[in-house]
PDB file of C-alpha atoms in Angstrom:
ATOM      1  CA  ASP Z   1     -51.694 -39.076-107.788  1.00  0.00           C
ATOM      2  CA  ALA Z   2     -52.285 -40.590-111.040  1.00  0.00           C
ATOM      3  CA  GLY Z   3     -50.132 -44.063-111.483  1.00  0.00           C
ATOM      4  CA  VAL Z   4     -49.004 -45.308-114.882  1.00  0.00           C
ATOM      5  CA  ILE Z   5     -51.782 -45.928-117.103  1.00  0.00           C
ATOM      6  CA  GLN Z   6     -51.649 -48.009-119.967  1.00  0.00           C
ATOM      7  CA  SER Z   7     -54.567 -49.118-122.703  1.00  0.00           C
ATOM      8  CA  PRO Z   8     -56.151 -51.146-124.020  1.00  0.00           C
ATOM      9  CA  ARG Z   9     -56.485 -53.715-120.795  1.00  0.00           C
ATOM     10  CA  HIS Z  10     -57.401 -55.755-122.982  1.00  0.00           C
ATOM     11  CA  GLU Z  11     -56.770 -56.860-126.312  1.00  0.00           C
ATOM     12  CA  VAL Z  12     -58.010 -59.690-128.569  1.00  0.00           C
ATOM     13  CA  THR Z  13     -57.072 -59.606-132.123  1.00  0.00           C
ATOM     14  CA  GLU Z  14     -56.464 -62.342-135.183  1.00  0.00           C
ATOM     15  CA  MET Z  15     -52.620 -63.188-136.223  1.00  0.00           C
ATOM     16  CA  GLY Z  16     -51.538 -61.626-138.678  1.00  0.00           C
ATOM     17  CA  GLN Z  17     -53.454 -57.971-137.308  1.00  0.00           C
ATOM     18  CA  GLU Z  18     -51.438 -55.015-135.925  1.00  0.00           C
ATOM     19  CA  VAL Z  19     -51.241 -54.680-132.545  1.00  0.00           C
ATOM     20  CA  THR Z  20     -50.582 -51.401-130.480  1.00  0.00           C
ATOM     21  CA  LEU Z  21     -50.054 -50.489-126.956  1.00  0.00           C
ATOM     22  CA  ARG Z  22     -50.345 -47.786-125.045  1.00  0.00           C
ATOM     23  CA  CYS Z  23     -48.385 -46.345-121.867  1.00  0.00           C
ATOM     24  CA  LYS Z  24     -48.362 -43.055-119.959  1.00  0.00           C
ATOM     25  CA  PRO Z  25     -45.138 -42.851-117.159  1.00  0.00           C
ATOM     26  CA  ILE Z  26     -45.737 -41.166-114.279  1.00  0.00           C
ATOM     27  CA  SER Z  27     -45.268 -37.485-114.830  1.00  0.00           C
ATOM     28  CA  GLY Z  28     -41.756 -36.481-113.633  1.00  0.00           C
ATOM     29  CA  HIS Z  29     -40.419 -40.386-113.798  1.00  0.00           C
ATOM     30  CA  ASN Z  30     -37.129 -40.211-116.791  1.00  0.00           C
ATOM     31  CA  SER Z  31     -37.050 -44.114-117.211  1.00  0.00           C
ATOM     32  CA  LEU Z  32     -39.762 -46.633-119.137  1.00  0.00           C
ATOM     33  CA  PHE Z  33     -39.756 -50.239-119.388  1.00  0.00           C
ATOM     34  CA  TRP Z  34     -41.640 -52.781-121.030  1.00  0.00           C
ATOM     35  CA  TYR Z  35     -42.217 -55.775-119.665  1.00  0.00           C
ATOM     36  CA  ARG Z  36     -43.906 -59.079-121.153  1.00  0.00           C
ATOM     37  CA  GLN Z  37     -45.025 -62.020-118.660  1.00  0.00           C
ATOM     38  CA  THR Z  38     -46.112 -65.242-119.652  1.00  0.00           C
ATOM     39  CA  MET Z  39     -46.895 -68.451-117.530  1.00  0.00           C
ATOM     40  CA  MET Z  40     -43.710 -70.320-119.603  1.00  0.00           C
ATOM     41  CA  ARG Z  41     -40.905 -67.300-118.645  1.00  0.00           C
ATOM     42  CA  GLY Z  42     -42.286 -65.422-116.301  1.00  0.00           C
ATOM     43  CA  LEU Z  43     -41.841 -61.396-116.338  1.00  0.00           C
ATOM     44  CA  GLU Z  44     -39.172 -60.095-119.055  1.00  0.00           C
ATOM     45  CA  LEU Z  45     -37.921 -56.922-120.190  1.00  0.00           C
ATOM     46  CA  LEU Z  46     -38.295 -56.053-123.527  1.00  0.00           C
ATOM     47  CA  ILE Z  47     -37.043 -52.229-123.843  1.00  0.00           C
ATOM     48  CA  TYR Z  48     -36.420 -49.673-121.671  1.00  0.00           C
ATOM     49  CA  PHE Z  49     -36.059 -45.834-122.295  1.00  0.00           C
ATOM     50  CA  ASN Z  50     -34.013 -43.342-120.280  1.00  0.00           C
ATOM     51  CA  ASN Z  51     -34.513 -39.915-121.160  1.00  0.00           C
ATOM     52  CA  ASN Z  52     -36.729 -40.808-123.899  1.00  0.00           C
ATOM     53  CA  VAL Z  53     -33.854 -42.740-125.574  1.00  0.00           C
ATOM     54  CA  PRO Z  54     -33.865 -46.277-125.608  1.00  0.00           C
ATOM     55  CA  ILE Z  55     -31.039 -48.168-123.816  1.00  0.00           C
ATOM     56  CA  ASP Z  56     -31.596 -51.402-124.001  1.00  0.00           C
ATOM     57  CA  ASP Z  57     -34.074 -53.387-126.469  1.00  0.00           C
ATOM     58  CA  SER Z  58     -31.942 -57.069-126.187  1.00  0.00           C
ATOM     59  CA  GLY Z  59     -35.592 -58.428-125.090  1.00  0.00           C
ATOM     60  CA  MET Z  60     -37.379 -57.701-127.554  1.00  0.00           C
ATOM     61  CA  PRO Z  61     -38.677 -60.774-129.502  1.00  0.00           C
ATOM     62  CA  GLU Z  62     -37.811 -59.961-133.277  1.00  0.00           C
ATOM     63  CA  ASP Z  63     -38.226 -57.571-135.593  1.00  0.00           C
ATOM     64  CA  ARG Z  64     -42.423 -57.607-135.368  1.00  0.00           C
ATOM     65  CA  PHE Z  65     -41.623 -55.886-132.262  1.00  0.00           C
ATOM     66  CA  SER Z  66     -41.221 -51.831-131.917  1.00  0.00           C
ATOM     67  CA  ALA Z  67     -40.949 -49.463-129.761  1.00  0.00           C
ATOM     68  CA  LYS Z  68     -41.256 -45.469-129.409  1.00  0.00           C
ATOM     69  CA  MET Z  69     -40.988 -42.979-127.079  1.00  0.00           C
ATOM     70  CA  PRO Z  70     -41.906 -39.789-128.651  1.00  0.00           C
ATOM     71  CA  ASN Z  71     -42.153 -37.604-125.705  1.00  0.00           C
ATOM     72  CA  ALA Z  72     -41.556 -37.968-121.367  1.00  0.00           C
ATOM     73  CA  SER Z  73     -45.398 -38.687-121.262  1.00  0.00           C
ATOM     74  CA  PHE Z  74     -45.844 -41.485-124.101  1.00  0.00           C
ATOM     75  CA  SER Z  75     -45.139 -44.382-125.179  1.00  0.00           C
ATOM     76  CA  THR Z  76     -46.094 -47.312-127.583  1.00  0.00           C
ATOM     77  CA  LEU Z  77     -45.179 -50.835-128.112  1.00  0.00           C
ATOM     78  CA  LYS Z  78     -46.507 -51.992-131.529  1.00  0.00           C
ATOM     79  CA  ILE Z  79     -46.352 -56.033-132.932  1.00  0.00           C
ATOM     80  CA  GLN Z  80     -47.145 -56.072-136.436  1.00  0.00           C
ATOM     81  CA  PRO Z  81     -47.724 -58.737-137.786  1.00  0.00           C
ATOM     82  CA  SER Z  82     -48.650 -60.042-134.198  1.00  0.00           C
ATOM     83  CA  GLU Z  83     -48.676 -64.517-133.587  1.00  0.00           C
ATOM     84  CA  PRO Z  84     -50.323 -66.422-131.101  1.00  0.00           C
ATOM     85  CA  ARG Z  85     -47.496 -67.170-129.480  1.00  0.00           C
ATOM     86  CA  ASP Z  86     -47.496 -62.982-128.306  1.00  0.00           C
ATOM     87  CA  SER Z  87     -50.034 -63.362-126.268  1.00  0.00           C
ATOM     88  CA  ALA Z  88     -49.458 -62.220-122.777  1.00  0.00           C
ATOM     89  CA  VAL Z  89     -49.554 -59.281-120.395  1.00  0.00           C
ATOM     90  CA  TYR Z  90     -47.510 -57.123-121.729  1.00  0.00           C
ATOM     91  CA  PHE Z  91     -46.667 -54.210-118.830  1.00  0.00           C
ATOM     92  CA  CYS Z  92     -44.961 -50.683-118.506  1.00  0.00           C
ATOM     93  CA  ALA Z  93     -43.338 -49.028-115.362  1.00  0.00           C
ATOM     94  CA  SER Z  94     -41.812 -46.192-114.757  1.00  0.00           C
ATOM     95  CA  ARG Z  95     -39.135 -44.624-112.433  1.00  0.00           C
ATOM     96  CA  GLY Z  96     -37.415 -41.313-111.818  1.00  0.00           C
ATOM     97  CA  GLY Z  97     -38.350 -38.670-109.245  1.00  0.00           C
ATOM     98  CA  VAL Z  98     -37.624 -38.757-105.409  1.00  0.00           C
ATOM     99  CA  ALA Z  99     -38.013 -42.555-105.426  1.00  0.00           C
ATOM    100  CA  ALA Z 100     -35.594 -42.705-108.466  1.00  0.00           C
ATOM    101  CA  ASP Z 101     -34.647 -46.397-108.110  1.00  0.00           C
ATOM    102  CA  THR Z 102     -38.456 -47.829-107.493  1.00  0.00           C
ATOM    103  CA  GLN Z 103     -40.351 -49.065-110.800  1.00  0.00           C
ATOM    104  CA  TYR Z 104     -44.021 -48.331-110.399  1.00  0.00           C
ATOM    105  CA  PHE Z 105     -45.797 -50.782-112.443  1.00  0.00           C
ATOM    106  CA  GLY Z 106     -48.948 -49.595-114.526  1.00  0.00           C
ATOM    107  CA  PRO Z 107     -52.028 -52.692-114.821  1.00  0.00           C
ATOM    108  CA  GLY Z 108     -50.886 -54.010-117.595  1.00  0.00           C
ATOM    109  CA  THR Z 109     -52.415 -54.859-121.330  1.00  0.00           C
ATOM    110  CA  ARG Z 110     -53.610 -58.719-121.880  1.00  0.00           C
ATOM    111  CA  LEU Z 111     -53.311 -59.187-125.338  1.00  0.00           C
ATOM    112  CA  THR Z 112     -54.660 -62.326-126.597  1.00  0.00           C
ATOM    113  CA  VAL Z 113     -53.406 -63.226-130.596  1.00  0.00           C
ATOM    114  CA  LEU Z 114     -56.053 -65.985-132.120  1.00  0.00           C
TER     115      LEU Z 114
ATOM    116  CA  SER K   1     -26.802 -63.931-116.905  1.00  0.00           C
ATOM    117  CA  GLN K   2     -27.552 -63.284-113.450  1.00  0.00           C
ATOM    118  CA  GLU K   3     -31.067 -65.360-112.694  1.00  0.00           C
ATOM    119  CA  LEU K   4     -33.315 -65.029-109.296  1.00  0.00           C
ATOM    120  CA  GLU K   5     -34.604 -68.517-108.100  1.00  0.00           C
ATOM    121  CA  GLN K   6     -37.736 -68.325-105.459  1.00  0.00           C
ATOM    122  CA  SER K   7     -39.053 -70.575-103.297  1.00  0.00           C
ATOM    123  CA  PRO K   8     -41.372 -72.089-102.755  1.00  0.00           C
ATOM    124  CA  GLN K   9     -42.944 -71.730-106.090  1.00  0.00           C
ATOM    125  CA  SER K  10     -46.254 -71.927-104.388  1.00  0.00           C
ATOM    126  CA  LEU K  11     -47.630 -72.026-100.795  1.00  0.00           C
ATOM    127  CA  ILE K  12     -50.859 -72.278 -98.949  1.00  0.00           C
ATOM    128  CA  VAL K  13     -51.067 -71.408 -95.362  1.00  0.00           C
ATOM    129  CA  GLN K  14     -53.968 -71.206 -92.451  1.00  0.00           C
ATOM    130  CA  GLU K  15     -55.200 -67.312 -91.841  1.00  0.00           C
ATOM    131  CA  GLY K  16     -52.941 -66.366 -88.732  1.00  0.00           C
ATOM    132  CA  LYS K  17     -49.897 -68.875 -89.457  1.00  0.00           C
ATOM    133  CA  ASN K  18     -46.681 -66.574 -90.298  1.00  0.00           C
ATOM    134  CA  LEU K  19     -44.773 -67.651 -93.799  1.00  0.00           C
ATOM    135  CA  THR K  20     -41.139 -66.907 -95.628  1.00  0.00           C
ATOM    136  CA  ILE K  21     -40.582 -66.903 -99.134  1.00  0.00           C
ATOM    137  CA  ASN K  22     -37.093 -67.092-100.537  1.00  0.00           C
ATOM    138  CA  CYS K  23     -35.249 -65.377-103.367  1.00  0.00           C
ATOM    139  CA  THR K  24     -31.581 -66.238-104.180  1.00  0.00           C
ATOM    140  CA  SER K  25     -29.299 -64.910-106.659  1.00  0.00           C
ATOM    141  CA  SER K  26     -26.594 -66.612-108.264  1.00  0.00           C
ATOM    142  CA  LYS K  27     -24.469 -62.942-108.444  1.00  0.00           C
ATOM    143  CA  THR K  28     -24.307 -60.131-106.212  1.00  0.00           C
ATOM    144  CA  LEU K  29     -27.108 -58.072-106.216  1.00  0.00           C
ATOM    145  CA  TYR K  30     -27.495 -54.052-106.509  1.00  0.00           C
ATOM    146  CA  GLY K  31     -31.143 -53.836-105.105  1.00  0.00           C
ATOM    147  CA  LEU K  32     -33.711 -56.565-104.178  1.00  0.00           C
ATOM    148  CA  TYR K  33     -37.103 -55.543-104.932  1.00  0.00           C
ATOM    149  CA  TRP K  34     -40.450 -57.622-103.860  1.00  0.00           C
ATOM    150  CA  TYR K  35     -43.217 -56.792-105.424  1.00  0.00           C
ATOM    151  CA  LYS K  36     -47.405 -58.116-104.831  1.00  0.00           C
ATOM    152  CA  GLN K  37     -49.197 -59.241-107.732  1.00  0.00           C
ATOM    153  CA  LYS K  38     -53.294 -60.281-107.730  1.00  0.00           C
ATOM    154  CA  TYR K  39     -54.618 -62.042-110.539  1.00  0.00           C
ATOM    155  CA  GLY K  40     -55.143 -59.566-114.292  1.00  0.00           C
ATOM    156  CA  GLU K  41     -53.530 -56.740-111.975  1.00  0.00           C
ATOM    157  CA  GLY K  42     -50.238 -54.947-112.083  1.00  0.00           C
ATOM    158  CA  LEU K  43     -47.185 -55.569-109.855  1.00  0.00           C
ATOM    159  CA  ILE K  44     -47.342 -53.589-106.200  1.00  0.00           C
ATOM    160  CA  PHE K  45     -44.477 -52.376-104.541  1.00  0.00           C
ATOM    161  CA  LEU K  46     -43.549 -53.430-101.269  1.00  0.00           C
ATOM    162  CA  MET K  47     -39.846 -53.268-100.727  1.00  0.00           C
ATOM    163  CA  MET K  48     -36.897 -52.087-101.901  1.00  0.00           C
ATOM    164  CA  LEU K  49     -33.488 -53.432-100.185  1.00  0.00           C
ATOM    165  CA  GLN K  50     -30.015 -52.165-101.291  1.00  0.00           C
ATOM    166  CA  LYS K  51     -27.633 -52.716 -98.146  1.00  0.00           C
ATOM    167  CA  GLY K  52     -25.939 -55.934 -96.988  1.00  0.00           C
ATOM    168  CA  GLY K  53     -27.783 -57.101 -93.780  1.00  0.00           C
ATOM    169  CA  GLU K  54     -30.736 -54.515 -94.469  1.00  0.00           C
ATOM    170  CA  GLU K  55     -33.803 -55.458 -92.835  1.00  0.00           C
ATOM    171  CA  LYS K  56     -37.313 -53.422 -93.714  1.00  0.00           C
ATOM    172  CA  SER K  57     -40.829 -53.408 -92.430  1.00  0.00           C
ATOM    173  CA  HIS K  58     -44.516 -52.486 -93.212  1.00  0.00           C
ATOM    174  CA  GLU K  59     -47.434 -54.126 -91.572  1.00  0.00           C
ATOM    175  CA  LYS K  60     -46.833 -57.361 -91.164  1.00  0.00           C
ATOM    176  CA  ILE K  61     -44.415 -58.118 -94.048  1.00  0.00           C
ATOM    177  CA  THR K  62     -40.452 -58.213 -93.020  1.00  0.00           C
ATOM    178  CA  ALA K  63     -38.121 -58.388 -96.199  1.00  0.00           C
ATOM    179  CA  LYS K  64     -34.332 -59.240 -95.059  1.00  0.00           C
ATOM    180  CA  LEU K  65     -31.190 -58.694 -97.582  1.00  0.00           C
ATOM    181  CA  ASP K  66     -27.797 -61.059 -96.064  1.00  0.00           C
ATOM    182  CA  GLU K  67     -24.794 -59.696 -96.160  1.00  0.00           C
ATOM    183  CA  LYS K  68     -23.513 -61.243 -98.974  1.00  0.00           C
ATOM    184  CA  LYS K  69     -26.089 -59.691-100.970  1.00  0.00           C
ATOM    185  CA  GLN K  70     -27.508 -62.695-102.836  1.00  0.00           C
ATOM    186  CA  GLN K  71     -29.988 -63.709-100.836  1.00  0.00           C
ATOM    187  CA  SER K  72     -33.715 -62.190 -99.714  1.00  0.00           C
ATOM    188  CA  SER K  73     -36.377 -63.149 -97.487  1.00  0.00           C
ATOM    189  CA  LEU K  74     -40.012 -62.291 -97.114  1.00  0.00           C
ATOM    190  CA  HIS K  75     -41.738 -62.931 -93.779  1.00  0.00           C
ATOM    191  CA  ILE K  76     -45.101 -62.510 -93.285  1.00  0.00           C
ATOM    192  CA  THR K  77     -46.801 -62.699 -89.712  1.00  0.00           C
ATOM    193  CA  ALA K  78     -50.062 -63.481 -89.182  1.00  0.00           C
ATOM    194  CA  SER K  79     -51.097 -63.900 -92.669  1.00  0.00           C
ATOM    195  CA  GLN K  80     -54.422 -62.889 -93.319  1.00  0.00           C
ATOM    196  CA  PRO K  81     -56.437 -63.659 -96.572  1.00  0.00           C
ATOM    197  CA  SER K  82     -55.290 -60.069 -97.968  1.00  0.00           C
ATOM    198  CA  HIS K  83     -51.917 -61.348 -97.980  1.00  0.00           C
ATOM    199  CA  ALA K  84     -53.051 -63.913-100.814  1.00  0.00           C
ATOM    200  CA  GLY K  85     -51.284 -63.194-104.348  1.00  0.00           C
ATOM    201  CA  ILE K  86     -48.278 -63.913-106.496  1.00  0.00           C
ATOM    202  CA  TYR K  87     -45.224 -62.463-104.713  1.00  0.00           C
ATOM    203  CA  LEU K  88     -42.369 -61.618-106.997  1.00  0.00           C
ATOM    204  CA  CYS K  89     -38.720 -61.009-106.241  1.00  0.00           C
ATOM    205  CA  GLY K  90     -36.736 -58.156-108.965  1.00  0.00           C
ATOM    206  CA  ALA K  91     -32.979 -57.141-109.021  1.00  0.00           C
ATOM    207  CA  ASP K  92     -31.140 -54.876-110.820  1.00  0.00           C
ATOM    208  CA  LYS K  93     -27.330 -55.721-111.630  1.00  0.00           C
ATOM    209  CA  GLN K  94     -26.571 -52.152-111.093  1.00  0.00           C
ATOM    210  CA  ALA K  95     -27.980 -48.725-110.717  1.00  0.00           C
ATOM    211  CA  GLY K  96     -30.229 -47.505-113.379  1.00  0.00           C
ATOM    212  CA  THR K  97     -31.147 -50.485-115.145  1.00  0.00           C
ATOM    213  CA  ALA K  98     -34.036 -52.551-115.829  1.00  0.00           C
ATOM    214  CA  LEU K  99     -35.119 -55.418-113.033  1.00  0.00           C
ATOM    215  CA  ILE K 100     -35.220 -59.218-113.617  1.00  0.00           C
ATOM    216  CA  PHE K 101     -37.667 -61.121-111.706  1.00  0.00           C
ATOM    217  CA  GLY K 102     -37.709 -64.624-110.172  1.00  0.00           C
ATOM    218  CA  LYS K 103     -40.640 -66.786-111.522  1.00  0.00           C
ATOM    219  CA  GLY K 104     -42.798 -65.487-108.332  1.00  0.00           C
ATOM    220  CA  THR K 105     -44.600 -67.653-105.361  1.00  0.00           C
ATOM    221  CA  THR K 106     -48.193 -68.188-105.099  1.00  0.00           C
ATOM    222  CA  LEU K 107     -49.762 -67.766-101.807  1.00  0.00           C
ATOM    223  CA  SER K 108     -52.920 -68.481-101.021  1.00  0.00           C
ATOM    224  CA  VAL K 109     -54.053 -68.122 -97.351  1.00  0.00           C
ATOM    225  CA  SER K 110     -57.467 -70.164 -96.394  1.00  0.00           C
ATOM    226  CA  SER K 111     -60.143 -68.793 -93.112  1.00  0.00           C
TER     227      SER K 111
END
């Protein structure tokens, strides 16, 4: 059974460039979450979707960040323009199905903005 | 806003020793989750606790949630090098919402 899939696993970019992170949730899961992990702040929620609809985006840092979920099997997190302080590990998680209370995490995307 | 505090922040134990990690919430929890993370990898789900006084075990790891549902402990018996990693507790204030996380406890096991 495939878990949550994220791509790319690593991204190095220069300040000002656009970055797009991708996530494929576990099939049958109806909730999808984007988190960001840094040494200073730990793991924080950015945004989450239920049935492809954004429910809570209060964690999105600013207008430079945007997230979409065009269908149940795909989501993107975009940063435009990127800044060095955006460097972090970005995780996608999904929930649903039989174990409806449990979130399952992807391997993360390590983003470095130079 | 709700916060989760984990203690200790880091822990070094000798292989074979027992250890306990604590997670304390400022508010009553709906659900409490324990995850393990290895450096450079995602979070692996360990256990979820919902009821006050609940206790669950998986192999040598036992997690408990107190009666008031504000504190949880994770106990590892006879630690092994494979137990090394970062242990994170997470909680949701109500069903169907996102999780907030503690800062994590880094566990090292020396052989």
